[in-house]
Coordinates of C-alpha atoms and ligand atoms in Angstrom, one line a residue:
X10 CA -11.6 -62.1 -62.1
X11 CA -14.1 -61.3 -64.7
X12 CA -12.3 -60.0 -68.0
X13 CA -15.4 -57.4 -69.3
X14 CA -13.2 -56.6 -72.7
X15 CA -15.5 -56.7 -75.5
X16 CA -15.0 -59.9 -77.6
X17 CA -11.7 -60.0 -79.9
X18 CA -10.1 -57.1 -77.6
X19 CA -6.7 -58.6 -76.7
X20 CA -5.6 -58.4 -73.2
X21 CA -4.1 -55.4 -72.0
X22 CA 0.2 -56.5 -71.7
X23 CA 2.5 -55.2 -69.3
X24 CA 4.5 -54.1 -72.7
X25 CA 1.5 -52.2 -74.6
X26 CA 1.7 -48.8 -73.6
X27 CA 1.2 -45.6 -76.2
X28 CA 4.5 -45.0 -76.4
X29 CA 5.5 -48.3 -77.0
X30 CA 8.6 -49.1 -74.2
X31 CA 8.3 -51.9 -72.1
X32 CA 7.2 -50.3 -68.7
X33 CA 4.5 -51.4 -66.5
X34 CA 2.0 -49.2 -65.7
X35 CA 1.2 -48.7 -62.0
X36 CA -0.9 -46.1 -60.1
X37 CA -0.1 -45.8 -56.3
X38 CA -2.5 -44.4 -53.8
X39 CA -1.5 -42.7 -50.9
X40 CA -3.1 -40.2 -48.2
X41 CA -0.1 -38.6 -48.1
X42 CA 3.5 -38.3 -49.9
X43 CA 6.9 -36.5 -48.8
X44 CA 7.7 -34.0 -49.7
X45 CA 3.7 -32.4 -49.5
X46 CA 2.3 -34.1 -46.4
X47 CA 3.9 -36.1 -44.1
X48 CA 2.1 -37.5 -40.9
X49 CA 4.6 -40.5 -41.0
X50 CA 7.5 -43.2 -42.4
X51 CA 4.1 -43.6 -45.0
X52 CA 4.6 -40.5 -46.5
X53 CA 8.7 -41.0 -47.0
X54 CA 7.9 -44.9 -48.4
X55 CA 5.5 -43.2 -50.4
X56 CA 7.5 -40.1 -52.0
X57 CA 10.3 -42.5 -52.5
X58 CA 8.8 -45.5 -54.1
X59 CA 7.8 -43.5 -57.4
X60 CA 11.3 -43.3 -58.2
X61 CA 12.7 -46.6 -56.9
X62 CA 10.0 -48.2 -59.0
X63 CA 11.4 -46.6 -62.5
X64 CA 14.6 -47.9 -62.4
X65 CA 12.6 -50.8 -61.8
X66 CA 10.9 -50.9 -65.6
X67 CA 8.1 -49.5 -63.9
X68 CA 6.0 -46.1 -65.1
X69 CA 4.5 -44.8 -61.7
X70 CA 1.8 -42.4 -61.1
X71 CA 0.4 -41.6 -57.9
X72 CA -3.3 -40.4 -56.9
X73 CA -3.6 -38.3 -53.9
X74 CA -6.5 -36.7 -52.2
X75 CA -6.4 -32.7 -52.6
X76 CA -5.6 -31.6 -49.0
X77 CA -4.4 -28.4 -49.2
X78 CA -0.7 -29.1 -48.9
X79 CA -0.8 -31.3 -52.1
X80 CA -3.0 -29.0 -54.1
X81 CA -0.7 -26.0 -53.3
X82 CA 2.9 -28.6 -54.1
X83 CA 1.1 -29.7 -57.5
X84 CA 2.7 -28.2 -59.8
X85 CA 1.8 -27.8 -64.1
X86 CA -1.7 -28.5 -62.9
X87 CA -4.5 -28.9 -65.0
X88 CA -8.1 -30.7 -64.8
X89 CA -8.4 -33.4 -66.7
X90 CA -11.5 -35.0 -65.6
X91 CA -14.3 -34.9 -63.6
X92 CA -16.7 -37.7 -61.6
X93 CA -19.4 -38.0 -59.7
X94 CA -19.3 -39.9 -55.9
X95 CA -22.2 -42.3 -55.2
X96 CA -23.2 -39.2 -52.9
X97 CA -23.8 -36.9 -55.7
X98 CA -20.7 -35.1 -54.6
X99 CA -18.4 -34.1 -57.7
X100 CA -14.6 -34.4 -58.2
X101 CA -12.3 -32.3 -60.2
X102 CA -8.9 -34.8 -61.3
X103 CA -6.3 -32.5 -61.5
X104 CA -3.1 -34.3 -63.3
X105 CA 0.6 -32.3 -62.8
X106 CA 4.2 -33.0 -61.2
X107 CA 5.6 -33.7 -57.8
X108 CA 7.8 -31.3 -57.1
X109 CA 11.4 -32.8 -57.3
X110 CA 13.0 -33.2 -53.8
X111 CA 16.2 -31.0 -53.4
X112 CA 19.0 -33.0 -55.3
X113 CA 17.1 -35.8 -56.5
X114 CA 17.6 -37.1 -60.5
X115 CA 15.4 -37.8 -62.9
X116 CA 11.7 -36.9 -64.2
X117 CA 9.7 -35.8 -62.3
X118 CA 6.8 -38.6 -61.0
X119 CA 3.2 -37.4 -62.2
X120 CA 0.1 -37.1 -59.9
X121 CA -3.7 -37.1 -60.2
X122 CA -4.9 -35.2 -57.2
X123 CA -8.3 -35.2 -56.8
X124 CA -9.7 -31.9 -55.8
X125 CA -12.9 -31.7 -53.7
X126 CA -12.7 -28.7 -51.1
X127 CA -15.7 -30.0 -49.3
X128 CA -14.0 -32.9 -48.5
X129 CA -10.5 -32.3 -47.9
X130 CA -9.8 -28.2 -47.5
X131 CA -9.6 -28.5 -44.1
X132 CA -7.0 -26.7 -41.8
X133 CA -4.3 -28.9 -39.9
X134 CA -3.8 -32.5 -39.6
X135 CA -5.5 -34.7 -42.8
X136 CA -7.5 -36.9 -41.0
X137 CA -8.6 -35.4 -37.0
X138 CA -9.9 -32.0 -35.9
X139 CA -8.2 -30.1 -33.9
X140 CA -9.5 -31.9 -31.1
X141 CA -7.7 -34.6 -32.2
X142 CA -11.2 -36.8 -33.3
X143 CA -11.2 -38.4 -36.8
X144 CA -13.5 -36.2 -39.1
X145 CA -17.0 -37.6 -39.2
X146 CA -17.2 -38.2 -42.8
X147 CA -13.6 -40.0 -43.6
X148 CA -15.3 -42.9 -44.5
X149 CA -16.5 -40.2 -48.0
X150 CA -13.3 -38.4 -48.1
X151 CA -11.4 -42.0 -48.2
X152 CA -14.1 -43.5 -50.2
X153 CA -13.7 -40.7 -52.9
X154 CA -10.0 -41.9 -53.3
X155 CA -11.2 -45.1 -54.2
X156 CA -13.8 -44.0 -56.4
X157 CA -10.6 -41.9 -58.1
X158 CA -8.7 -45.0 -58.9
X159 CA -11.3 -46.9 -60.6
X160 CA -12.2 -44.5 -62.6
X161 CA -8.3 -43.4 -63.6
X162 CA -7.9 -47.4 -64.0
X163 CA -10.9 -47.6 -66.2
X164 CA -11.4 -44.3 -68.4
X165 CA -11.1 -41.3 -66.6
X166 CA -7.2 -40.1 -68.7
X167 CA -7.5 -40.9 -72.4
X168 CA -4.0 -40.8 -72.3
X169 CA -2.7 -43.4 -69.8
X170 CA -4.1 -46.0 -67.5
X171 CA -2.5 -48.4 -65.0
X172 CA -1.8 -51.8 -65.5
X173 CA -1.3 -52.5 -62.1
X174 CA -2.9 -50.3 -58.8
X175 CA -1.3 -50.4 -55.6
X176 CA -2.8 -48.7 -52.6
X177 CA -1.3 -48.0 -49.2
X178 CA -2.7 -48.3 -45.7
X179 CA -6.9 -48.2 -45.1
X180 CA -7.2 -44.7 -46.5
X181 CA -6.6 -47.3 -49.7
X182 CA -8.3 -49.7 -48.6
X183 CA -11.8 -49.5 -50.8
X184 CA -9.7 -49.7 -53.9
X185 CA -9.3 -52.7 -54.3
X186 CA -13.0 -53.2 -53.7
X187 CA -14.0 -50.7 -55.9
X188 CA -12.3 -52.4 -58.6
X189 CA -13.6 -55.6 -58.0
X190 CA -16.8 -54.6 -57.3
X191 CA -17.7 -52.8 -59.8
X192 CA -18.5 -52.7 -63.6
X193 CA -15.9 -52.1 -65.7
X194 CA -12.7 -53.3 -66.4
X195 CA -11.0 -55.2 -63.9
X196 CA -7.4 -54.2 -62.8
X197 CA -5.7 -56.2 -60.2
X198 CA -4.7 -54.2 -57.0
X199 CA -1.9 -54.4 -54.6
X200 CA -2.7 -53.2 -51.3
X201 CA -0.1 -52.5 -48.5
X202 CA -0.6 -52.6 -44.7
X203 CA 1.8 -49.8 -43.0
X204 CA 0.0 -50.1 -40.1
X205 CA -2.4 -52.7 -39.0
X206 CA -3.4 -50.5 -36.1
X207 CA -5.6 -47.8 -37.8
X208 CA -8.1 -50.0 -39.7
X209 CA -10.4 -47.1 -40.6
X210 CA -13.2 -48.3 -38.8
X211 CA -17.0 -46.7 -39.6
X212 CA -20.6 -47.6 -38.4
X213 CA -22.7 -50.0 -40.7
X214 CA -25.1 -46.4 -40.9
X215 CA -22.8 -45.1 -43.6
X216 CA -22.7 -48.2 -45.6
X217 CA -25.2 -46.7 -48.8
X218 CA -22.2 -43.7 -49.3
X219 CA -19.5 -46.4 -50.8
X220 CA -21.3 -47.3 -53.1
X221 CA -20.9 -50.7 -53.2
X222 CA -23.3 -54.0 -53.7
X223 CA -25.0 -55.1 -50.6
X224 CA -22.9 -58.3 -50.9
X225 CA -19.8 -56.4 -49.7
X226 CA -21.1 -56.0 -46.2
X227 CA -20.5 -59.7 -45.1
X228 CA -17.7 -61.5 -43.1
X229 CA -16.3 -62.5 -46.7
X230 CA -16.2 -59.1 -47.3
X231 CA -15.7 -55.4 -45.5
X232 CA -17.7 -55.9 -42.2
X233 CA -15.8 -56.7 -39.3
X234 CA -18.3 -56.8 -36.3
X235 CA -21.1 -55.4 -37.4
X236 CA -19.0 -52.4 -38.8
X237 CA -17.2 -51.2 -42.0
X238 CA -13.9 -52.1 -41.7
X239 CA -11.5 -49.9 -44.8
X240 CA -8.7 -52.2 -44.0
X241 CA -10.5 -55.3 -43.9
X242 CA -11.9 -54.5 -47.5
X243 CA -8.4 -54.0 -48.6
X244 CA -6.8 -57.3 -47.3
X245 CA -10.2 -59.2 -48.4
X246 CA -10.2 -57.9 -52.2
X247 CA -6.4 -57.2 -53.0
X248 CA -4.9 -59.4 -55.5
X249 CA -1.7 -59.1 -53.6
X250 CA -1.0 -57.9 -50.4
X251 CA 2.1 -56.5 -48.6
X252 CA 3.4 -55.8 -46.0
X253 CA 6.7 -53.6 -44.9
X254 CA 8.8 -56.2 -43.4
X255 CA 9.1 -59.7 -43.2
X256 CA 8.8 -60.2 -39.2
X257 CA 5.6 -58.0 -39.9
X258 CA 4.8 -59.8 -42.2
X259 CA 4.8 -63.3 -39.9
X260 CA 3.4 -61.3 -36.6
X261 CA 0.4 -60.2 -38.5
X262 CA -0.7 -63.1 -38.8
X263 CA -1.1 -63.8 -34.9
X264 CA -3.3 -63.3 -32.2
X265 CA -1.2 -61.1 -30.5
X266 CA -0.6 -58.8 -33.3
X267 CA -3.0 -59.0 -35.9
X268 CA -6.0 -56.4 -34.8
X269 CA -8.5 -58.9 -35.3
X270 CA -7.7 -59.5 -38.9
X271 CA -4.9 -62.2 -38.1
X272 CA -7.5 -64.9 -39.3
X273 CA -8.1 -63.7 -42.7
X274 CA -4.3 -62.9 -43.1
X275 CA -3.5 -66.4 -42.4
X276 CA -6.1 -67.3 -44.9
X277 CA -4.1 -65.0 -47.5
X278 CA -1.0 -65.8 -46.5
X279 CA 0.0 -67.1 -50.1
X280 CA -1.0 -64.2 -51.3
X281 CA 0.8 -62.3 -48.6
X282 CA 4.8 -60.6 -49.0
X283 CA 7.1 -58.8 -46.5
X284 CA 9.2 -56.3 -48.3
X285 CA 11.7 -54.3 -45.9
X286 CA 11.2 -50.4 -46.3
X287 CA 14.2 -48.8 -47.7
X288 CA 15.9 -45.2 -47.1
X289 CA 16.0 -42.5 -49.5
X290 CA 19.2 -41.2 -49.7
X291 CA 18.6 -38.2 -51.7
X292 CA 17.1 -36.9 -48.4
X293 CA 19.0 -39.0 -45.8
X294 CA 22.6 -38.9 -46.5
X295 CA 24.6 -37.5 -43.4
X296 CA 27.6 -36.8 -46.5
X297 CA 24.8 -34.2 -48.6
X298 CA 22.1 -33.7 -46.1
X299 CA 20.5 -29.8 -46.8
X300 CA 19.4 -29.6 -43.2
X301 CA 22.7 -30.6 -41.2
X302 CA 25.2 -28.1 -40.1
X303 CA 28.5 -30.2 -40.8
X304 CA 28.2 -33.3 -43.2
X305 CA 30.3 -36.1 -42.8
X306 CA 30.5 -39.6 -44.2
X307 CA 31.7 -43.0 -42.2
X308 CA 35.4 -42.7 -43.3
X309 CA 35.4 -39.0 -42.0
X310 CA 33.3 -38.5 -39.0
X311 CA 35.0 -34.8 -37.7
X312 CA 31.4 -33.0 -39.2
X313 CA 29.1 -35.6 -36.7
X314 CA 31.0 -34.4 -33.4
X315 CA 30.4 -30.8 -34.6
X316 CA 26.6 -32.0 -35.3
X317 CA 26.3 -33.1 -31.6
X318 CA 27.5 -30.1 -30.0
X319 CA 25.3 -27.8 -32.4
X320 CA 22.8 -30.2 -31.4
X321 CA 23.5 -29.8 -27.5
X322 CA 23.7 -25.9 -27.7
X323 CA 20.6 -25.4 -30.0
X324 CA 18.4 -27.9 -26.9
X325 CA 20.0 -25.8 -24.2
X326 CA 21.8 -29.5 -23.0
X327 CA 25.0 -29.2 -21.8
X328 CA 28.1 -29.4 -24.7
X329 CA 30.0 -32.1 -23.4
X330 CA 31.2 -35.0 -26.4
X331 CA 31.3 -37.3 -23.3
X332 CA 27.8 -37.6 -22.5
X333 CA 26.3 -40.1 -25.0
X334 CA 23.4 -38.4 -26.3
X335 CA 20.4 -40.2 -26.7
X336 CA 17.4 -39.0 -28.6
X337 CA 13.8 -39.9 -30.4
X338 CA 12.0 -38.6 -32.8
X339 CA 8.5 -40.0 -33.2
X340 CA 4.8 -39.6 -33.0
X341 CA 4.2 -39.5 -29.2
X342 CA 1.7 -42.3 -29.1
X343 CA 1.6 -46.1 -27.4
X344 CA 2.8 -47.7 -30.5
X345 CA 6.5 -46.1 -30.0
X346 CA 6.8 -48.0 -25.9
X347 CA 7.5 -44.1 -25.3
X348 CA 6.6 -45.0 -21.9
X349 CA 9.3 -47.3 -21.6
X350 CA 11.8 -43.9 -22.3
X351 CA 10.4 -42.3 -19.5
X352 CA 10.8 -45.4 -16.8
X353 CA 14.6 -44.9 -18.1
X354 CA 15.3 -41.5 -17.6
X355 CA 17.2 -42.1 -14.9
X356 CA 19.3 -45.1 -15.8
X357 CA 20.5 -42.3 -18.5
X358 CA 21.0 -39.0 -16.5
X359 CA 22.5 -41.6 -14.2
X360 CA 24.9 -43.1 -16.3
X361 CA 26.4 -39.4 -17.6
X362 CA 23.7 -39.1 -20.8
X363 CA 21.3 -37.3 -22.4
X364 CA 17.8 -37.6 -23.5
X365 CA 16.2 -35.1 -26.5
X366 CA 12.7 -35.9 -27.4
X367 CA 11.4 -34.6 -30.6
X368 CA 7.7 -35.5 -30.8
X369 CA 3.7 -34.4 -30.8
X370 CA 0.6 -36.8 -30.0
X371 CA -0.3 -37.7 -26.8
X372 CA -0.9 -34.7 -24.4
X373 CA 0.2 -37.0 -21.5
X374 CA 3.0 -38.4 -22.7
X375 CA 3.9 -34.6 -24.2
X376 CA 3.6 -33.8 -20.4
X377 CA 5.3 -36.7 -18.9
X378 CA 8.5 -36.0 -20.8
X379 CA 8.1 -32.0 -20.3
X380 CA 8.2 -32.5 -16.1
X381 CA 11.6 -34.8 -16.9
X382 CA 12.9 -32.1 -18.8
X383 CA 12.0 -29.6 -16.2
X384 CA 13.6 -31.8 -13.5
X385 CA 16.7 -32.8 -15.6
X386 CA 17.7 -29.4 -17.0
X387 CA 20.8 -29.6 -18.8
X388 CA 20.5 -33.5 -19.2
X389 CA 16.7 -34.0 -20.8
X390 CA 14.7 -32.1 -23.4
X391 CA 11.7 -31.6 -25.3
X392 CA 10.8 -30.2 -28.4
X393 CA 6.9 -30.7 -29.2
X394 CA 5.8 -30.3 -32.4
X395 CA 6.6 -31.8 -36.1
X396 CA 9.9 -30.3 -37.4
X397 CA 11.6 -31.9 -40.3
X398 CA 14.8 -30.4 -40.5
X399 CA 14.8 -30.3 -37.2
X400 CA 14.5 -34.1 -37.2
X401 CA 17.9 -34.3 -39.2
X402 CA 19.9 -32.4 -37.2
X403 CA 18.7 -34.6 -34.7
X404 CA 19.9 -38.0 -36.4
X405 CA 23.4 -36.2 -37.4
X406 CA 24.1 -35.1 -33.6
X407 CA 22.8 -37.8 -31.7
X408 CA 24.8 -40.8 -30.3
X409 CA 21.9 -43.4 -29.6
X410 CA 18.5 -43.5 -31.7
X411 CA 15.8 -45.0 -29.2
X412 CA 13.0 -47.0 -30.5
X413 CA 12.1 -49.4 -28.4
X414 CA 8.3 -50.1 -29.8
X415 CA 5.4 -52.4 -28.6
X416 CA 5.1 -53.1 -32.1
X417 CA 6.6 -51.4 -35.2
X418 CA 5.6 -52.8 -38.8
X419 CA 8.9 -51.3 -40.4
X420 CA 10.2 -48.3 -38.6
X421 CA 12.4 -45.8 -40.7
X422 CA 14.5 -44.0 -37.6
X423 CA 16.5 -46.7 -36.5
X424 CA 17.2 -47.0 -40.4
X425 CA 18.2 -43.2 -40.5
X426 CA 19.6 -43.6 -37.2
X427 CA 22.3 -46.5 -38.9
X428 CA 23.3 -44.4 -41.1
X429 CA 23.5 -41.0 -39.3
X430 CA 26.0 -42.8 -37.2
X431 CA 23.4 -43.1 -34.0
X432 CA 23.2 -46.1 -32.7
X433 CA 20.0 -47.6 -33.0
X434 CA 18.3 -49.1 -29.4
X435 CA 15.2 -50.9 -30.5
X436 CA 12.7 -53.4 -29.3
X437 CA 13.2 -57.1 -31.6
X438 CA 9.8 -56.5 -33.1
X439 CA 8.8 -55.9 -37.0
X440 CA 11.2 -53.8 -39.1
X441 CA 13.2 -53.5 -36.0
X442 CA 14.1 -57.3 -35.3
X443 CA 15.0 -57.1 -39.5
X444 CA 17.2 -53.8 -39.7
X445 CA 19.6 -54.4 -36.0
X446 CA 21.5 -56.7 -35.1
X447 CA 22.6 -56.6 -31.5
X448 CA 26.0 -55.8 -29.6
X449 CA 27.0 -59.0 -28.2
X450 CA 29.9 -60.7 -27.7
X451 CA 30.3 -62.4 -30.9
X452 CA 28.4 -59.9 -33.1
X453 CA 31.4 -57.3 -31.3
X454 CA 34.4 -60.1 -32.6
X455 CA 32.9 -60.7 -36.3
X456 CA 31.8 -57.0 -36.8
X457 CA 28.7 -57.5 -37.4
X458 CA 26.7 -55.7 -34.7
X459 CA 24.9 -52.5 -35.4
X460 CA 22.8 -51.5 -32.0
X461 CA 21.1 -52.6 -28.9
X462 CA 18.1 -55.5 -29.1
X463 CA 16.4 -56.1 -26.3
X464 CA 13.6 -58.9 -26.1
X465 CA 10.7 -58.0 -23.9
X466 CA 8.7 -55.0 -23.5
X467 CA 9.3 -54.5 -19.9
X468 CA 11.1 -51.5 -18.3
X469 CA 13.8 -54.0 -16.6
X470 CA 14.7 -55.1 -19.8
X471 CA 14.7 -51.9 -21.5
X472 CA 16.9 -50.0 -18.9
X473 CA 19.3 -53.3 -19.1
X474 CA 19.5 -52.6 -22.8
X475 CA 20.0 -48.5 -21.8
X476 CA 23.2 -49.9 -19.5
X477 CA 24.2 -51.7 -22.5
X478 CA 24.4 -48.6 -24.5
X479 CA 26.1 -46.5 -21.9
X480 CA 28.6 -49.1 -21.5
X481 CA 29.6 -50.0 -25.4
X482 CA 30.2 -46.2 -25.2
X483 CA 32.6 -46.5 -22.8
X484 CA 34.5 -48.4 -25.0
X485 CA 35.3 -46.4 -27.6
X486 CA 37.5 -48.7 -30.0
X487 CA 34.1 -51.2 -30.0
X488 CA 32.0 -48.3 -30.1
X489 CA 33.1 -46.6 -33.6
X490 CA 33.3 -50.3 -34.6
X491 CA 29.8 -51.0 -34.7
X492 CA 28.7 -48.0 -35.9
X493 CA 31.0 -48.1 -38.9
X494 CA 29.1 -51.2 -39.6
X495 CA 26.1 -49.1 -39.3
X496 CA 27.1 -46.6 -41.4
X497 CA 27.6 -48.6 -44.3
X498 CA 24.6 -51.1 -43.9
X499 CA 22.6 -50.6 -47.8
X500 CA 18.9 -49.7 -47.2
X501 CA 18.5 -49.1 -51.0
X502 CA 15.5 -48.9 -52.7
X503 CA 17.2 -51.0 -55.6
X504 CA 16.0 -54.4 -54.1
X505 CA 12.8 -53.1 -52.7
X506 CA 11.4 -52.0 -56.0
X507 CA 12.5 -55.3 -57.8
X508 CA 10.5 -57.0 -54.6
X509 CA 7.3 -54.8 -55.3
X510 CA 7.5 -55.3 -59.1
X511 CA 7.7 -58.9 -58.8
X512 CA 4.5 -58.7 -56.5
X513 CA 3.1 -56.8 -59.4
X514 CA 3.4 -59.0 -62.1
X515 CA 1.9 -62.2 -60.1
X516 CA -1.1 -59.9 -59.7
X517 CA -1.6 -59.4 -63.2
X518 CA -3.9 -62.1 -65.4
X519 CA -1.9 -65.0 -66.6
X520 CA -2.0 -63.5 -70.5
X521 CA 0.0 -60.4 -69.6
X522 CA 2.1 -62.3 -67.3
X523 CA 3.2 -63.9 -69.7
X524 CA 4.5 -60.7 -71.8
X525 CA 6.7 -59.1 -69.1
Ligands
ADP17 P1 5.7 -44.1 -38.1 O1 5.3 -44.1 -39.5 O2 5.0 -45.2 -37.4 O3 5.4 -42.8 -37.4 P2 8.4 -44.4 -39.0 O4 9.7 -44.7 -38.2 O5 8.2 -45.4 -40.1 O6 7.2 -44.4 -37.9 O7 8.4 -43.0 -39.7 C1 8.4 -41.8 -39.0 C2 8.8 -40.7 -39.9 O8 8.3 -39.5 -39.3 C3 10.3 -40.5 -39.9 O9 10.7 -39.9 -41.2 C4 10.6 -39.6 -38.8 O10 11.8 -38.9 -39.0 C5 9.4 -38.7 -38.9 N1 8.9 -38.0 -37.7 C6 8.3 -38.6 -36.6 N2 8.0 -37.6 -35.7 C7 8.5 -36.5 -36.1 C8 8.5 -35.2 -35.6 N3 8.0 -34.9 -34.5 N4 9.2 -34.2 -36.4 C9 9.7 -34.5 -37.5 N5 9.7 -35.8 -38.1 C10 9.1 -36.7 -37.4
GLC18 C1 3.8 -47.1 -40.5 C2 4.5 -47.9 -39.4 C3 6.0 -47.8 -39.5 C4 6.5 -47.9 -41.0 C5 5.8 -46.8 -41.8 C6 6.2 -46.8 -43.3 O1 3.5 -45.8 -40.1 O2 4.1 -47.5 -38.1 O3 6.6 -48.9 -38.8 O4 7.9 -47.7 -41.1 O5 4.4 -47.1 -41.8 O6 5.9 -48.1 -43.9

């Protein structure tokens, strides 16, 4: 890394900072952030990692592009800044507060948002029309968010600049080639992969817009056959990379599950860390949850049977405790083996349970699980659309959390499911093979099991895992037993954000190493 300080300027230290404590200075990027915009488990990891990290002697700020959600949620907003995108385009930074999610302690976590109307104040979903096609220009809307944090990293607040920038997921994934790239000073860059599946993907056409040297479009750089590859760029130029769990982080690195870029993660693998997801349990607590209609806690579980029939009633399925209820809430897409749920409807309704979908994507699977419904009334429903709170009452009433993915880089329901006292049913893949540890017979004797794992993604082996469930829930002494254990399994952030600021640190320069 080239240092461009001018002669006799000392090196910036991860204990210099205006105010003098001894706080490291990080600015994470992020499409989206609970509790403005969530599409996915990105925007809870990201709305919770601000707050993990401070207990962690970190001082986090977060830039965000101005969709109109976040520009709305800002709050204490003012303009601090302005820049210019290699397009001629112009940026306004705004610079204000999260708002504080209901319950939560502490400051609250400051935010640049950038504010550009012609790029972002669009209606609906951040990133497709409603026609569900990516907007033509995301590679400028995602672009500008890199453009953002080099400028915030170089000069664009007088007042404070990171030591460290992290971005998340492709819609980051220029930072760190932004940064690299360009003049000015250099800040090393964490980049995180959510999800290796959207790469952010453009023709070679818009190449000029990034602004970016020529030399940046080679296979030792952002082009990925003959295209511009956002994700690529990010892996390639990021000091550090992570990833969200630790089987992720190996099964990126094949064939089988690395999207084409399993080559140049095995070539970064040194550089390369899984760190588990965690819960926050401001939000998801069955014992203080705001959307729940009974809380309840592990040692007093009276308010989750009164969550499950409010649960029944409110999805017009029958109110009977002795139908094991099980439920998913999820994007509706081919990532989630969704189509695995529907080969087992039947091994449910069969067995005496119930099915509740919450979910929106896919028009055909939407459609598949709307004809079950139709043909199961009483035992299978639907509910399309996104619904938070409705999500939580889900969790809190239901008996079995499904997620039996294709692949699943961390996965936060069967996490949420744990401790809602839901049984998680997953696929041994990603997050999922890290977070559940299957009902067998010794797991059952020691206490240690938590759910149903099942091994291949096959609908045999999926409805054997579904007659697994049914059948532990027929027992009901072994039953509570693992999901005590469930209950009190510790997805705090505590270790998480000691993880990610470690990562930090070996991504700074050796001299300011050396001061933290
Ligand atoms: P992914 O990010 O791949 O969608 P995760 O399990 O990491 O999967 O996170 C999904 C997040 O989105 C969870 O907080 C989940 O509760 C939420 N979610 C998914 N679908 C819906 C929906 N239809 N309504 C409400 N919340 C949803
Ligand atoms: C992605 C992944 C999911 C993960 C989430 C948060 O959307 O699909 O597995 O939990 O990001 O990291």
């Amino acid at each position: 890394m080239t240092d461009t300080r001018p002669p006799g300027q000392a090196a910036p230290t991860a204990t210099q900072r205006p105010d003098g404590s001894g706080c490291l200075r990080v600015l994470q990027v992020s499409a989206e952030i609970f509790p403005l915009l969530k599409t996915g488990g990105l925007a809870d990891i990201a709305g919770a990692l601000p707050a993990a990290l401070s207990t962690a002697a970190c001082d986090v700020r977060v830039l965000l592009p101005g969709f109109p959600a976040i520009v709305a949620g800002l709050q204490d907003a003012t303009a601090i800044g302005q820049f210019s995108l290699p397009w001629g385009e112009s940026v306004r930074v705004l610079s204000g507060a999260l708002p504080a999610v209901q319950g939560a302690e502490g400051a609250a976590v400051r935010a640049y948002v950038l504010e550009a109307p012609g790029l972002y104040d669009r209606p609906g979903n951040p990133y497709e029309d409603a026609q569900r096609r990516p907007y033509a220009d995301n590679h400028r809307r995602f672009a500008a968010l890199a453009w953002g944090a080099a400028r915030l990293a170089r000069d664009l607040d007088p007042d404070w600049a990171p030591q460290v920038v992290h971005g998340h997921d492709w819609h980051a994934g220029l930072v760190p080639a932004c940064l690299k790239l360009t003049a000015g000073k250099q800040v090393p860059c964490v980049f995180t992969v959510h999800n290796l599946a959207y790469q952010g993907i453009f023709s070679a056409d818009v190449f000029g817009d990034l602004g970016l040297p020529p030399s940046a479009f080679q296979v030792d750089g952002l082009e990925f056959h003959g295209q511009i590859s956002f994700m690529k760029a990010g892996l390639f130029y990021a000091d550090k990379i992570t990833t969200v769990s630790p089987t992720y982080a190996r099964e990126v690195q094949t064939a089988e599950q690395g999207f084409g870029l399993d080559g140049l993660l095995r070539t970064r693998r040194s550089d390369l860390t899984g760190i588990l997801n965690a819960v926050d349990t401001q939000v998801w607590n069955p014992a203080t949850d705001i959307h729940i209609p009974h809380h309840y806690a592990a040692d007093h579980l009276a308010g989750k049977a009164k969550c499950k029939a409010a649960l029944q009633d409110e999805a017009e399925l029958e109110v009977t405790k002795d139908a094991p209820l099980f439920t998913v809430v999820s994007r509706l897409t081919e990532q989630k083996g969704l189509n695995l749920v529907l080969a087992g409807i039947e091994t449910i309704v069969q067995g005496g349970g119930q099915l509740l979908v919450l979910g929106s994507g896919d028009h055909e699977l939407e459609n598949a699980f709307r004809h079950a419904a139709q043909s199961h009334k009483g035992h299978v429903a639907l509910r399309v659309g996104y619904d938070e709170p409705f999500a939580h009452r889900i969790f809190a009433g239901s008996d079995i959390t499904l997620v039996p993915s294709r692949f699943e880089p961390c996965g936060l329901t069967q996490m949420y499911g744990l401790l809602y006292g839901s049984l998680p049913l997953v696929r041994a893949v990603g997050g999922l093979a890290d977070t559940v540890i299957d009902a067998d017979l010794a797991t059952l004797d020691d206490a240690t099991a938590t759910g149903i794992v099942f091994a291949n993604f096959s609908e045999a082996d999926y409805r054997h895992a579904v007659r697994r469930a049914l059948a532990l829930y027929r027992q009901p002494r072994a039953w509570a037993r693992v999901r005590q254990t469930g209950m009190h399994q510790n997805f705090s952030w505590t270790q998480a954000a000691q993880h990610y600021r470690a990562v930090y640190i070996a991504a700074l320069p050796d001299l300011s190493r050396a001061s933290t």
